[in-house]
Amino acid sequence: MEEVVEKLSDAVISKEPTEEDKSNFEGLYKNWGKLGNQEERRREILEVQKSNRNTKLDLCRGILDLVNTTEEENIFHNKNKAYYRPNIYVAGFHRTPTNYSNVLMLSEWMIEKPFDFADNWYMVPCPKAVRVLVVSNHGRTKCYTKYGSFKFERCTALPGGNPNWNKKKNNCCVLDCFYYDNNRIMFVLDILAWNCQPMTDGETEFRHYWLQTHLGELPGLKVISRMNQIIFKILPKIPCDTESLNNFLQTYPPFENHIPQLDGLLFYHKRAHYFAGQTPLVGWLYPFMVPEVLGEDIKISPAYELDKPENYTDQADFIIKFEKKYNKRLAKNTRRCSKMDTAEAEQGTERKGRHVGEDKQGKAKEDTIQATMETGLEVQLAPPDSNTDQMESEEIESSAKDSDELESSTTNAAAALE
């Protein structure tokens, strides 16, 4: 069993792919994973969960420790330097740390129908919105991108999420969400902690029940107010029997008034624990892929067929093209970051001399890697879990225009200069 854990650890925890991995993507798609097909790896992971030996896989066991550590670092940086990440590259400002860069549970493309699909799986409709980690603690609610970058801060009615919460009690909440900025709605996908109780060891079925019963008990989350500046809505988890799927997929639009639009479908195994990184216990499909992968007995609305690319042939070909496009965006973004960091290093050389310039060039290399991770354009063999890479930059720009965020940023910068 220890050997299985080691193999699963290598397979699930994301690593930077080699050039050989990138060039052989089609082969990886046909023979997915180091332990064979998805079904075999699902069984292995579930067995590890049953034996309580998933410590190496479940990187979120210490989620509350991570929250406390990050909060302490934030307090330290706020006291000692300008801790603000501007919307554009500005020399002299420090990028926020990415402590939460490996926290969210990510999916794989669902390339085959699970044998226990009807009995042990849920489907979750995912809106076209930005995937965020929401952390409420010590009277503040902070949101981070799925790559760990700080996005914005708001007051919310979550435990510990606004100044009115009793600070003597160590209230805390951590949620996995999609944020739709146009209507200021946070669509709740999953839960990692509630009132300082870690939830990552709970199965999907239990976590969803907890969300329904506890988030539903907080009416303040459903309206915009001074102490709750974002509306929270729980995404439905639909049983994967044929009747339930047909009822949902033949209804269009899935969200009221088509706001927001549907991006794709996540499929959760009911027995899956929440652990960081990619897992075959969570699958991803676009609606137009459903009949091809899950069978012709599952019918979709004709409206979803309109989203199918004109040159679409099958899922395998689509994934290969998707990966090529993703790599091009990565290369372009890396070159852009390199140019900005090189320019910043040259300015440092002019101001402080040769030795300072050399130090900044060394730091520029580290910042290039950091900036690439923050924008999310990293090489991966995983589906998008919502098309958020382009949207994240747009959302950050719109968030930066909010008056309260600009006021907070200006205050922090002024305090640092003093």
GROMACS .gro file of C-alpha atoms in nm, residues 105 120 122 124 189-191 199 201-211 237 268-274 281-282:
model
   29
  105MET     CA    1  -0.916   2.062  -0.603
  120ASN     CA    2  -2.204   0.758  -0.698
  122TYR     CA    3  -2.297   1.436  -0.889
  124VAL     CA    4  -2.233   2.057  -1.097
  189LEU     CA    5  -1.877   2.509  -0.534
  190ASP     CA    6  -1.731   2.343  -0.224
  191ILE     CA    7  -1.624   2.398   0.136
  199MET     CA    8  -1.401   1.982   0.617
  201ASP     CA    9  -1.169   1.486   0.518
  202GLY     CA   10  -1.546   1.480   0.463
  203GLU     CA   11  -1.689   1.312   0.155
  204THR     CA   12  -1.850   1.518  -0.122
  205GLU     CA   13  -2.198   1.415  -0.012
  206PHE     CA   14  -2.134   1.532   0.343
  207ARG     CA   15  -1.969   1.860   0.238
  208HIS     CA   16  -2.267   1.944   0.017
  209TYR     CA   17  -2.510   1.868   0.299
  210TRP     CA   18  -2.308   2.095   0.530
  211LEU     CA   19  -2.321   2.377   0.277
  237LYS     CA   20  -2.526   1.906  -0.720
  268TYR     CA   21  -1.788   1.481  -0.844
  269HIS     CA   22  -1.761   1.134  -0.696
  270LYS     CA   23  -1.982   1.122  -0.385
  271ARG     CA   24  -1.707   0.957  -0.178
  272ALA     CA   25  -1.424   1.192  -0.277
  273HIS     CA   26  -1.243   1.381  -0.002
  274TYR     CA   27  -1.126   1.734  -0.077
  281LEU     CA   28  -1.255   1.178  -0.882
  282VAL     CA   29  -1.357   1.511  -1.038
   0.00000   0.00000   0.00000
